[in-house]
Every structure is written in structure tokens, then in C-alpha cells.
Coordinates of C-alpha atoms in Angstrom, one line a residue:
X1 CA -72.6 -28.5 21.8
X2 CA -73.6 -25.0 21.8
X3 CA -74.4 -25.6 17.8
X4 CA -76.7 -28.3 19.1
X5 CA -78.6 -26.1 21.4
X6 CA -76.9 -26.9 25.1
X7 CA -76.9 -23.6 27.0
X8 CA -73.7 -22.1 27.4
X9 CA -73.0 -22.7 31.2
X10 CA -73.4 -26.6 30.7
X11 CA -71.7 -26.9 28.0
X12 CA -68.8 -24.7 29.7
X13 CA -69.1 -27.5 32.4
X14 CA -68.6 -30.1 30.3
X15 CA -65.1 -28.6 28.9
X16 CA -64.0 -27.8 32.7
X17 CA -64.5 -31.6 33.0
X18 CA -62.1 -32.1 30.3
X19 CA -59.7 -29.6 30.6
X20 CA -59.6 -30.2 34.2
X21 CA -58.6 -34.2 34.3
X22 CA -54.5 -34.9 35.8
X23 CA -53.0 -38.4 34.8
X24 CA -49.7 -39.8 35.9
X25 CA -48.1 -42.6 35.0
X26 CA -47.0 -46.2 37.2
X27 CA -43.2 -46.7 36.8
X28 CA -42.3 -50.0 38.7
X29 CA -46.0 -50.1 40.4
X30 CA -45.4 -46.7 41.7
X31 CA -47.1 -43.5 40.6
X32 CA -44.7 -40.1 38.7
X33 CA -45.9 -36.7 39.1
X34 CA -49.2 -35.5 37.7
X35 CA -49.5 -33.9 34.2
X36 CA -52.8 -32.2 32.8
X37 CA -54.3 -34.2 29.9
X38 CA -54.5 -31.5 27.0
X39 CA -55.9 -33.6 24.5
X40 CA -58.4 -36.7 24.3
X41 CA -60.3 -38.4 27.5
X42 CA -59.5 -40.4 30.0
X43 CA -59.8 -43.9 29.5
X44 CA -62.8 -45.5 31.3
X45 CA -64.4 -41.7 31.5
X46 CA -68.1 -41.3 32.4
X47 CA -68.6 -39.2 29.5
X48 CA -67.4 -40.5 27.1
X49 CA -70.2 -42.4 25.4
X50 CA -72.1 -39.5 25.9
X51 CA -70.0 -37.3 24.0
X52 CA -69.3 -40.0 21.7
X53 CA -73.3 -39.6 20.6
X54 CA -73.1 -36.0 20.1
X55 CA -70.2 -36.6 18.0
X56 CA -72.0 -39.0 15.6
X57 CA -75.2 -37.0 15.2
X58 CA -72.5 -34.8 13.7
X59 CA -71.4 -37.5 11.4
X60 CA -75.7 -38.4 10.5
X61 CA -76.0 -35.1 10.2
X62 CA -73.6 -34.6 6.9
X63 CA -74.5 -38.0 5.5
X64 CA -77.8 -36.3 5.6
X65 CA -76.8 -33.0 3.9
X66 CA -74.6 -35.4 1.4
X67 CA -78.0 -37.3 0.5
X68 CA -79.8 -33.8 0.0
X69 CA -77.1 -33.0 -2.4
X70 CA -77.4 -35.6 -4.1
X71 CA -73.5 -36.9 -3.5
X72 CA -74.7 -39.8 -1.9
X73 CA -77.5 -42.1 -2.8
X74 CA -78.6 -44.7 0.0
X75 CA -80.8 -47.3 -0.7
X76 CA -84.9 -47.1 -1.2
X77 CA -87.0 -49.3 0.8
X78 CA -90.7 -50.6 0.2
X79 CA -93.5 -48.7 -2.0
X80 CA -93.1 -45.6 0.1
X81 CA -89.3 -45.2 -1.4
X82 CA -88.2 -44.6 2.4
X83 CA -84.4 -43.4 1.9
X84 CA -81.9 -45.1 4.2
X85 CA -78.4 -44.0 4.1
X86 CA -76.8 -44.7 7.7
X87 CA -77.5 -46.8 10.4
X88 CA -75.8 -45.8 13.8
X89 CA -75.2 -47.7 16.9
X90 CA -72.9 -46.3 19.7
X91 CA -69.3 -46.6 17.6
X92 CA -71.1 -48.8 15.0
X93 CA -71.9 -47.6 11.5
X94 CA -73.3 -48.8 8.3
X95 CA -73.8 -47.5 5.6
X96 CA -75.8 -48.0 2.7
X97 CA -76.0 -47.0 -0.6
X98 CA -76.4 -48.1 -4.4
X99 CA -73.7 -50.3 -6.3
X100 CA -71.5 -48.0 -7.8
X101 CA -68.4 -46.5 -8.1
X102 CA -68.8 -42.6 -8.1
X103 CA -71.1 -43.1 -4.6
X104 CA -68.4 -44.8 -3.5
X105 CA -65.9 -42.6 -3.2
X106 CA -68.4 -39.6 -1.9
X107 CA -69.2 -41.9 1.1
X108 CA -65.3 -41.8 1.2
X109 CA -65.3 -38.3 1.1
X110 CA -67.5 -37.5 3.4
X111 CA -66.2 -40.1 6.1
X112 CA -62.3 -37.8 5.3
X113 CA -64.3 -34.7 6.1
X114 CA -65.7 -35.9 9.3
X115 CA -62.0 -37.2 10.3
X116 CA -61.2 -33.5 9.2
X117 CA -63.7 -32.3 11.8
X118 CA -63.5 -34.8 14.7
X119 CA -60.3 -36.3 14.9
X120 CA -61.8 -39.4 14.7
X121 CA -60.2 -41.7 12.1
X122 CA -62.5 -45.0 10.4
X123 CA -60.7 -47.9 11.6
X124 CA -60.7 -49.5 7.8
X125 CA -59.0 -52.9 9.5
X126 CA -61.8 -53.7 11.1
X127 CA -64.3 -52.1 8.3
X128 CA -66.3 -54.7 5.7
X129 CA -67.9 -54.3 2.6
X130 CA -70.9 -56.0 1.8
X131 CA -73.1 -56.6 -1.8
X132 CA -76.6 -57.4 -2.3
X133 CA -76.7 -59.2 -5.5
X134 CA -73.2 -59.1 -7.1
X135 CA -70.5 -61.4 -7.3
X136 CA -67.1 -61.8 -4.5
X137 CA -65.4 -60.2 -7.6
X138 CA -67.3 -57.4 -8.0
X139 CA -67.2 -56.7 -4.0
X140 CA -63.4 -57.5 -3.8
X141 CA -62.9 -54.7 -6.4
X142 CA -65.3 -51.9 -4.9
X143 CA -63.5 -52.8 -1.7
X144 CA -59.9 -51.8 -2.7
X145 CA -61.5 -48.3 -3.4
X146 CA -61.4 -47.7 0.1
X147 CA -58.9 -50.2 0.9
X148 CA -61.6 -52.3 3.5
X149 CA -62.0 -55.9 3.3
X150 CA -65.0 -57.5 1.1
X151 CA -67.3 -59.5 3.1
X152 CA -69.8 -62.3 2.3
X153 CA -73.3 -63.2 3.6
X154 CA -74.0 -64.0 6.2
X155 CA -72.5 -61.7 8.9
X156 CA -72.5 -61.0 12.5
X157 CA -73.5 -57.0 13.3
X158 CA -74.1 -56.4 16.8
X159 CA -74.1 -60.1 17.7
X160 CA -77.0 -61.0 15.2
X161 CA -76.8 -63.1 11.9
X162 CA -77.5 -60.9 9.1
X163 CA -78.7 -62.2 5.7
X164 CA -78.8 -66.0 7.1
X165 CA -81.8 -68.2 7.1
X166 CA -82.8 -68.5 11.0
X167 CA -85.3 -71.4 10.4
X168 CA -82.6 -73.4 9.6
X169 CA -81.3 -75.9 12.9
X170 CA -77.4 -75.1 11.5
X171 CA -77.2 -71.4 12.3
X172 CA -78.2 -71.8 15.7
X173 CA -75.3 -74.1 16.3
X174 CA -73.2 -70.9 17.6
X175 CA -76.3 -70.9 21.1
X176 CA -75.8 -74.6 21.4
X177 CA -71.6 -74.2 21.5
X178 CA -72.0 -71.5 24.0
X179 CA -74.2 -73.8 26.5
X180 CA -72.1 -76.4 26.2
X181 CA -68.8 -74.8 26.6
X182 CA -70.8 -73.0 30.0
X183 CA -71.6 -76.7 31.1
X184 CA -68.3 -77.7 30.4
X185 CA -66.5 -75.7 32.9
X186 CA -69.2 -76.5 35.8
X187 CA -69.0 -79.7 37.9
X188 CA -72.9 -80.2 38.5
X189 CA -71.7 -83.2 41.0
X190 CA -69.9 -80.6 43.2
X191 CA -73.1 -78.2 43.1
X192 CA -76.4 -78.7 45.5
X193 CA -79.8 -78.8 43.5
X194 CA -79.9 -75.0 44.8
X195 CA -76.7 -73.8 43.2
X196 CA -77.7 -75.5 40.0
X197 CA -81.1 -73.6 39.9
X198 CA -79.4 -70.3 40.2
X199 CA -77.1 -70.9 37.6
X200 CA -79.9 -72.0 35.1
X201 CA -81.9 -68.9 35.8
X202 CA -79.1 -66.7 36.2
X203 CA -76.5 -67.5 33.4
X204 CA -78.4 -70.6 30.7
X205 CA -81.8 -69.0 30.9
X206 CA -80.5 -65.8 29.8
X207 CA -77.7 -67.1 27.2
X208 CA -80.0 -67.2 24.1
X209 CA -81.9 -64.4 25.1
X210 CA -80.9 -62.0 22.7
X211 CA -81.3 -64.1 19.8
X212 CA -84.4 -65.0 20.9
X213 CA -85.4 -61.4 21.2
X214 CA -85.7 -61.4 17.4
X215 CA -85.6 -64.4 15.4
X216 CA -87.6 -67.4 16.1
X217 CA -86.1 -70.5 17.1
X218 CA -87.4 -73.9 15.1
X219 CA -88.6 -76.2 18.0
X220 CA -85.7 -78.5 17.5
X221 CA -83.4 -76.0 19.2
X222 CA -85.6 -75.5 22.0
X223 CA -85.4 -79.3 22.6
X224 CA -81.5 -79.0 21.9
X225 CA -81.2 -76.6 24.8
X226 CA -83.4 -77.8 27.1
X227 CA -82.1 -81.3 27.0
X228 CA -78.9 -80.0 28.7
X229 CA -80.5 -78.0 31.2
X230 CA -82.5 -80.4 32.0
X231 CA -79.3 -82.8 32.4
X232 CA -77.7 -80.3 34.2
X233 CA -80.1 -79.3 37.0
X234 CA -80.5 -83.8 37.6
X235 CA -76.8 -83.4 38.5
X236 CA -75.7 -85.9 34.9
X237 CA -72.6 -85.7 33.3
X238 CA -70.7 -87.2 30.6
X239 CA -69.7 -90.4 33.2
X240 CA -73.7 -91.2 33.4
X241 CA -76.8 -90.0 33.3
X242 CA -79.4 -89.7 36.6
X243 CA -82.9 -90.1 36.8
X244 CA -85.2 -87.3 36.1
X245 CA -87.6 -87.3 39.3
X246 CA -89.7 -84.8 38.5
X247 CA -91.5 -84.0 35.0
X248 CA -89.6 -80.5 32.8
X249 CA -93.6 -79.3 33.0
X250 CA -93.9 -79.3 36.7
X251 CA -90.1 -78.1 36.7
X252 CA -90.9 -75.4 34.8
X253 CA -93.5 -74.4 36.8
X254 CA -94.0 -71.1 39.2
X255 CA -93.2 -71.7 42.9
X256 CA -96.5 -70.7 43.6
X257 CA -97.6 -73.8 41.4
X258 CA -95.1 -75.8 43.1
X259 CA -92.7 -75.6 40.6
X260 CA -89.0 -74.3 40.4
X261 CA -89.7 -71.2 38.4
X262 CA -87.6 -72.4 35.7
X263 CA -89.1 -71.0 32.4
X264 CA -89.4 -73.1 29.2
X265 CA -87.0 -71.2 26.4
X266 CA -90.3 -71.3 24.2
X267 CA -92.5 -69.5 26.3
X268 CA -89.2 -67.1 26.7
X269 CA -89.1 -66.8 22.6
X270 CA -93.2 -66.0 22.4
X271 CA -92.8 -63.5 24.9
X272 CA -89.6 -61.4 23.5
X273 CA -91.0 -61.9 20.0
X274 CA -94.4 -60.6 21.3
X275 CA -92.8 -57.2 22.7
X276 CA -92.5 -56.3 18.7
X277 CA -96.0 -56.5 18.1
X278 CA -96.3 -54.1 21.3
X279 CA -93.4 -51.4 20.1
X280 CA -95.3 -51.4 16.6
X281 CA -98.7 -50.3 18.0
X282 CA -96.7 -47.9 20.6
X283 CA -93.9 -46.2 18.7
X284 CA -95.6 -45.2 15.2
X285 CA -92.8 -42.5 14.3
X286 CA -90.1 -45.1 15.1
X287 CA -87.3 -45.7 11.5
X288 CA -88.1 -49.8 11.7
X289 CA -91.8 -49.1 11.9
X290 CA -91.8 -47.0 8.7
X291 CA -89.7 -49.6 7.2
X292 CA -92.3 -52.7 8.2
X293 CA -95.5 -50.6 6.6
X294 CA -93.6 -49.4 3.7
X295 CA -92.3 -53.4 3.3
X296 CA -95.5 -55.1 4.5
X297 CA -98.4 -52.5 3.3
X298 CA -100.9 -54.7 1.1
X299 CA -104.4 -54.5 0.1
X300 CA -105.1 -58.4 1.5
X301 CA -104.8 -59.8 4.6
X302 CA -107.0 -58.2 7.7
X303 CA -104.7 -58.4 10.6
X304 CA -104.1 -55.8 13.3
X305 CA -100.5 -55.6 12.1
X306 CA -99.2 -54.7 8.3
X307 CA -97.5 -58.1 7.0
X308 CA -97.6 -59.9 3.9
X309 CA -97.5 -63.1 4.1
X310 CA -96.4 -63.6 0.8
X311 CA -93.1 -61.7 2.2
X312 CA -90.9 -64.5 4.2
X313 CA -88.4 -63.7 6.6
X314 CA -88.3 -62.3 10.7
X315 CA -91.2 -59.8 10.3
X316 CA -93.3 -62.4 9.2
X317 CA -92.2 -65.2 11.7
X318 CA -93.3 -62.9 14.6
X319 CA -96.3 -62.3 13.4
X320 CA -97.4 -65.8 13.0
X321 CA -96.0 -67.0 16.2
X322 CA -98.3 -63.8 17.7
X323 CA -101.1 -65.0 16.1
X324 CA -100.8 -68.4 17.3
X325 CA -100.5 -67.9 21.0
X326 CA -104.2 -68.9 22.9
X327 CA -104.4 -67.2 26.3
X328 CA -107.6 -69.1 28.0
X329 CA -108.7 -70.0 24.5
X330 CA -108.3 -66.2 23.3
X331 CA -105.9 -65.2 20.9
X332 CA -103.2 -62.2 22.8
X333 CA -104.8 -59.8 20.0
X334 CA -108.1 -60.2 21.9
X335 CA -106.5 -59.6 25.2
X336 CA -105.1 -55.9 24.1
X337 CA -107.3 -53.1 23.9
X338 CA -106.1 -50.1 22.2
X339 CA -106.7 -46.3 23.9
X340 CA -108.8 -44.4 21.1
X341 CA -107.3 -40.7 21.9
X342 CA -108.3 -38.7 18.6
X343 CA -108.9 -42.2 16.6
X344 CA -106.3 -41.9 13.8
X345 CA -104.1 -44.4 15.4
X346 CA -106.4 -47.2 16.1
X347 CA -108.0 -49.2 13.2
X348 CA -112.2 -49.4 13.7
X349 CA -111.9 -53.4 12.2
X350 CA -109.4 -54.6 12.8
X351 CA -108.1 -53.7 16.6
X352 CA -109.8 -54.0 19.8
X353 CA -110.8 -51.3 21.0
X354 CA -114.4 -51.5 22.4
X355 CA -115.7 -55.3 24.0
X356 CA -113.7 -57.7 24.4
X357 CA -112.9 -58.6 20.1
X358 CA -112.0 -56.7 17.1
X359 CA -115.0 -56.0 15.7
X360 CA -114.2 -57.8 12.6
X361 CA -114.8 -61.0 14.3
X362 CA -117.7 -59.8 16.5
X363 CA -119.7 -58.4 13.0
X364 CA -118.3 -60.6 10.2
X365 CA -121.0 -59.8 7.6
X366 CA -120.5 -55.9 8.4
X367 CA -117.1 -56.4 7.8
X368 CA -117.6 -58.2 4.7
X369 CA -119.7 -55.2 3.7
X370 CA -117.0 -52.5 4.4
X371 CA -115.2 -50.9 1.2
X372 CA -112.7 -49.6 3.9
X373 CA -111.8 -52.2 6.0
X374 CA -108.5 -50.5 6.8
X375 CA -110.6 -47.3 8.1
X376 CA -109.4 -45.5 11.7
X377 CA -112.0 -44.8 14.4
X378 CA -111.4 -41.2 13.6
X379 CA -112.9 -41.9 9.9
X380 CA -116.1 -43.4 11.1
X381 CA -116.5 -40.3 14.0
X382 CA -118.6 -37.4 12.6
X383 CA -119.7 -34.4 14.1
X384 CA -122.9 -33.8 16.3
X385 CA -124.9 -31.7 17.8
X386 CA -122.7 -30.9 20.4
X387 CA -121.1 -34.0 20.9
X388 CA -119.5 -36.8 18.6
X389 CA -120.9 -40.2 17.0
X390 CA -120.3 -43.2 15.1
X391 CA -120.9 -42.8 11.4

């Protein structure tokens, strides 16, 4: 800590913390004498994942000296050649790199250095090793290098699909099992219409949420889903089904609107997806933004957002289910108006940033006169006499 920066007397706090902790242990459900804990933490401690983080900026830190070196070489991304080498999460790590042997074993390397360091040992059990474009022989034999198991798209990291196809009905089968093995452990018979409502918003609403938060879900699904909430707020069951009194529309409704305030898993999917489009415009610096412009950067398409459409996968499935919400007959990019500051981050075309449209689609035949269509505010400002104006 003190290499990091943290003044002495906090980090001096943070080691009476740890030197300080007593344990004892239950014989028979009853309690021996204290001992003091001189190495480790507690289990269940506080600190713990916050130490944990400081630990593994130690770990990011010599992948990134190792890359510098040129020991390790990670993998280049887009037309920018953006360098990716490690991605972190809490206790989760991956690593990437080019296919070969010799930067193999120097990822190796450095992981025995930083057990060296820590303490902290890669649990190679649980470890997998993953190839883009080689055969399960090839892997299986770069594997036993490191003695981890080979792996095969797609995968689970962080509880989302990697490397499968998401606009395919099958790989959302795993949301549809979890609804119905929820469903299958209530009695909606035994519940009032109340206790069924808070269920629904409270456990099935929020069930796909996270998968919904990044890939979008082919209206099939949607249907798939909703069919059993709508079964289970009606009080149906596998004996029979009941009659639906009241249409899913008004259901789904505000209270206000005298509905239930159910939401419709659609309008839950637009909404999450649409957050991206938000982060992109708000957190410029941010890894996954570089990534997206280096990936999507073309010379065609005039949208507010870098995508090419020629490029499938989930970047460009949230784009186009942006584009195609209509708010009062307005499309969402019409509705958001951009803060001009100095004017480098705000494109003069192709945002909204003065009236109540991009200015593309307010002065089409300027636009179609523009060399630089992708020109910021700040390029068209020029200096005055005194004060600033459009060029």
C-alpha cells in the first residue's frame, strides 16, 4: 500500500486490523480459547475484497511491464492496434495473448512470480484454455503446458455466453429453465393475486435481467417468458388453465394508468440495451469504448454512434434496437441533447446538440455538402473579436 501511494498512518491501520483479529475454534458447539491469527484473513472479512483489488493491480501491473518487455504479447484489436493483454474482474482473470508456445510459458512465468510475491496460488483446476481459430488438438496440447484444461466455444465468464450466437432461440434455453424451475416450486393456487404480483416483480421480472443487460433477446423469447408469467399471475397450473380477465397490455400497464405495473421484458431489454449507447457518449476514456471505435471506426454510415454495420454481433444489435425505438414519433437520439463544454466531444452533424434534431436531418443538403461530416463543434468554432462563432 505505501508503494501505491496510501499515507503511512492508513495504511498502518489497515495492518492493526489484521494483526489485531483473535479466532477460536467450536469443539462440540462450544467455543476453545482465543489464538491471534498471524497469517491470512478472516473468513467473511470486510476487507477483504478490498485488499484483494490492491493485490491484483499488483498482478496488471507486471503483465504490463511483461508486455513492455516484450515477454508477453496480448492480442491487437481494431485499426488502432489497441493492445489487450489482461482482463480483471474481482478474482476473475483472463488472459490473452497470441497462439504460441514461447508466450505461453512467459504468461506462466509471470503468474509463478506473482505467487512468489503474493502468496496467492492460480487455481489451475478450475483454470481453462481457450483458442480462436485452431483445432481441440492444438488447444489440448498448449493446455498441458500449464497443466489447465482446454476449453471449447462457447463458454460461460461471469454468467454470460461468450463466442455463442445470441440471436439464436436455443441459447436462451438456460433463462427459460430457470423460470420454470422458479414456477415449479410455487403453488400459484395457494398465493392471492397480491402475492403473485410481488413475486413477478420481485424474483421473474428480474431473472433475465442481466442477460438482457447486453444481448438482445429474439422476440420469440420474450413471448416464451411472458407466456408463463402471464400463466402464473391468472393462478394456471399444469392441472388447467384459467381465464385471462384482463389484456397483458393493460396488465402491463402503470398503476397510475390503471394497470399493475408489471413491465413487458421487451421494453426491459430496450431500456438496459439503451444504457450502452448512454455509457458510450459519457465515459469516452473507458477500455470497451476504445475497443468499439477502434472495431467499428468507418468512413460510411452517419450515425451518432461508431458501428459498422457490415460488422455483426452485440455491438451492432444495440445499436439497431436504439435506432428503432420512437418516443412520440421521435427517434431516443432526438430526445438527447449533448452539453457542448469545449466542443471536441460532441459531433456538429451528427449529435443533437442545438434544436430539437441533429442537424444532419434538419439541413440535409448542407450535410450532403460537408467534406467532414464527422467534424466536432470545436472544429467549426473560430476565434472572434472578443468572443467565439460558428465557422
Amino acid at each position: 500500500m505505501g508503494w501505491m501511494g496510501f499515507p503511512k498512518r492508513w495504511s498502518h491501520w489497515v495492518f492493526g486490523i489484521l494483526s489485531s483479529a483473535r479466532s477460536s475454534i467450536l469443539v462440540n458447539g462450544s467455543p476453545t480459547f482465543e489464538f491471534q491469527c498471524h497469517k491470512g484473513m478472516r473468513q467473511g472479512d470486510p476487507l477483504a475484497p478490498f485488499l484483494f483489488i490492491l493485490v491484483m493491480e499488483a498482478l496488471s501491473v507486471m503483465f504490463k511491464r511483461a508486455v513492455e518487455a516484450g515477454l508477453v504479447k496480448g492480442v491487437e484489436v481494431g485499426k488502432d492496434n489497441l493492445h489487450i493483454s489482461h482482463l480483471l474482474y474481482a478474482d476473475d482473470c483472463v488472459i490473452l495473448g497470441e497462439w504460441n508456445r514461447d508466450n505461453l510459458k512467459n504468461v506462466a512465468r509471470v503468474l509463478r512470480i506473482f505467487n512468489m510475491c503474493s502468496g496467492l496460488k492460480i487455481h489451475l483446476g478450475k483454470s481453462n484454455m481457450y483458442g480462436i481459430g485452431v483445432t481441440g488438438d492444438e488447444v489440448a496440447n498448449m493446455a498441458k503446458v500449464v497443466n489447465c484444461a482446454a476449453g471449447t466455444l462457447p463458454f460461460k465468464h461471469l454468467g454470460v455466453w461468450i463466442g455463442a450466437n445470441m440471436n439464436r432461440i436455443v441459447n436462451w434455453n438456460f433463462i427459460i429453465d430457470i423460470f420454470d424451475a422458479r414456477l415449479s416450486r410455487w403453488r400459484a393456487t395457494s398465493l392471492s393475486m397480491a402475492g403473485r404480483i410481488i413475486l413477478i416483480k420481485s424474483v421473474l421480472e428480474s431473472l433475465p435481467t442481466y442477460s438482457f443487460s447486453l444481448y438482445k433477446a429474439p422476440q420469440k423469447v420474450i413471448e416464451c417468458l411472458e407466456v408463463r408469467i402471464r400463466r402464473f399471475l391468472w393462478g394456471s397450473s399444469s392441472d388447467g388453465q384459467k381465464i385471462h380477465w384482463v389484456a397483458w397490455d393493460r396488465v402491463a400497464s402503470p398503476v397510475d394508468m390503471g394497470g399493475l405495473g408489471l413491465s413487458k421484458l421487451r421494453d426491459t431489454n430496450v431500456a438496459l440495451l439503451s444504457k450502452w449507447l448512454w455509457r458510450f457518449k459519457n465515459e469516452p476514456n473507458s477500455l470497451w469504448r476504445r475497443v468499439i471505435d477502434s472495431i467499428h471506426d468507418t468512413k460510411r454510415g452517419w450515425l451518432h454512434v461508431k458501428v459498422n454495420k457490415y460488422l455483426p454481433g452485440t455491438w451492432n444489435n444495440i445499436v439497431k434496437c436504439f435506432e428503432s425505438v420512437k418516443v412520440v414519433g421521435k427517434g431516443i437520439n432526438c430526445l438527447l441533447k449533448g452539453v457542448v463544454g469545449n466542443g471536441h466531444d460532441i459531433s456538429f452533424w451528427l449529435d443533437n446538440w442545438i434544436g430539437e434534431e441533429p442537424l444532419r436531418h434538419k439541413y440535409p443538403l448542407l450535410f450532403k455538402l460537408e467534406k467532414n461530416k464527422k467534424a466536432m463543434v470545436a472544429d467549426k468554432v473560430v476565434g472572434g473579436s472578443g468572443s467565439n462563432c460558428i465557422n
